[in-house]
Coordinates of C-alpha atoms in Angstrom, one line a residue:
K1 CA -23.0 -23.3 20.0
L2 CA -21.0 -20.3 18.9
T3 CA -17.3 -21.0 19.3
A4 CA -14.5 -18.5 19.1
E5 CA -13.5 -20.1 15.8
I6 CA -17.0 -19.8 14.3
F7 CA -17.2 -16.2 15.6
A8 CA -13.9 -15.3 14.0
Q9 CA -14.9 -16.9 10.7
K10 CA -18.1 -14.8 10.6
I11 CA -16.2 -11.6 11.2
Q12 CA -13.8 -12.5 8.4
E13 CA -16.8 -13.2 6.1
H14 CA -18.3 -9.8 7.0
W15 CA -15.1 -8.0 6.1
L16 CA -14.7 -9.9 2.9
I17 CA -18.1 -8.7 1.8
E18 CA -17.3 -5.2 3.0
N19 CA -14.0 -5.1 1.0
Q20 CA -15.4 -6.8 -2.1
V21 CA -18.7 -5.0 -2.5
H22 CA -19.4 -2.0 -0.2
W23 CA -15.9 -0.5 -0.3
V24 CA -15.8 -0.7 -4.1
K25 CA -19.3 0.8 -4.4
D26 CA -18.3 3.7 -2.2
V27 CA -14.8 4.4 -3.6
I28 CA -15.5 3.7 -7.3
F29 CA -19.1 4.8 -7.5
N30 CA -19.1 7.3 -4.6
E31 CA -22.2 5.6 -3.2
D32 CA -21.9 7.2 0.3
K33 CA -21.8 10.6 -1.3
S34 CA -25.0 10.0 -3.3
R35 CA -27.5 12.9 -3.1
I36 CA -30.5 10.6 -3.9
K37 CA -33.1 11.4 -1.2
N38 CA -35.8 8.9 -2.2
K39 CA -35.0 5.6 -0.4
E40 CA -36.7 3.5 -3.1
V41 CA -34.7 5.1 -5.8
A42 CA -31.5 4.9 -3.8
G43 CA -32.1 1.2 -3.3
K44 CA -32.6 0.6 -7.0
F45 CA -29.5 2.6 -7.9
S46 CA -27.5 0.5 -5.4
L47 CA -28.8 -2.6 -7.0
L48 CA -27.9 -1.3 -10.5
V49 CA -24.3 -0.6 -9.3
T50 CA -24.1 -4.1 -7.8
L51 CA -25.2 -5.5 -11.2
I52 CA -22.5 -3.4 -13.0
L53 CA -19.9 -4.7 -10.6
N54 CA -21.0 -8.3 -11.2
V55 CA -20.8 -7.7 -15.0
Y56 CA -17.3 -6.4 -14.8
R57 CA -16.2 -9.3 -12.6
S58 CA -17.9 -11.9 -14.8
C59 CA -16.0 -10.4 -17.7
G60 CA -12.8 -11.2 -15.9
F61 CA -11.9 -7.8 -14.5
I62 CA -10.4 -8.0 -11.0
Y63 CA -10.1 -4.3 -10.7
I64 CA -13.2 -2.3 -11.5
K65 CA -11.2 0.7 -12.7
D66 CA -9.7 -1.5 -15.4
G67 CA -13.2 -2.6 -16.5
Q68 CA -14.3 1.1 -16.6
S69 CA -11.2 2.0 -18.6
W70 CA -11.7 -0.8 -21.1
L71 CA -15.4 0.1 -21.5
G72 CA -14.5 3.7 -22.0
Q73 CA -12.2 2.7 -24.9
N74 CA -14.3 0.0 -26.4
W75 CA -17.9 1.1 -25.8
E76 CA -18.7 0.8 -29.6
K77 CA -17.9 -3.0 -29.4
M78 CA -20.5 -3.4 -26.7
L79 CA -23.1 -2.1 -29.2
L80 CA -22.2 -4.6 -31.9
V81 CA -24.0 -7.6 -30.3
D82 CA -27.1 -9.2 -31.8
G83 CA -29.9 -6.8 -31.7
F84 CA -27.8 -3.6 -31.4
D85 CA -26.0 -3.6 -34.7
G86 CA -28.8 -2.1 -36.7
S87 CA -29.5 -5.3 -38.7

């Protein structure tokens, strides 16, 4: 049975996802302004953006802009992992 408490909890869960994923994808990556017409390509691009968000978060960045800023300043360090250092 759906109680008012369970209903309210589901609404909160929905908005948590909206604020943590969809809002960030739109504001930071301008996903809603995408000009990709092919739905399959758009879906794959959205999946790639989600993957990037998860990488930033798993690296400890709470704010995606901080992660982007760090990567912009330290991109060479990202290439110095096994297999990418030319050895």
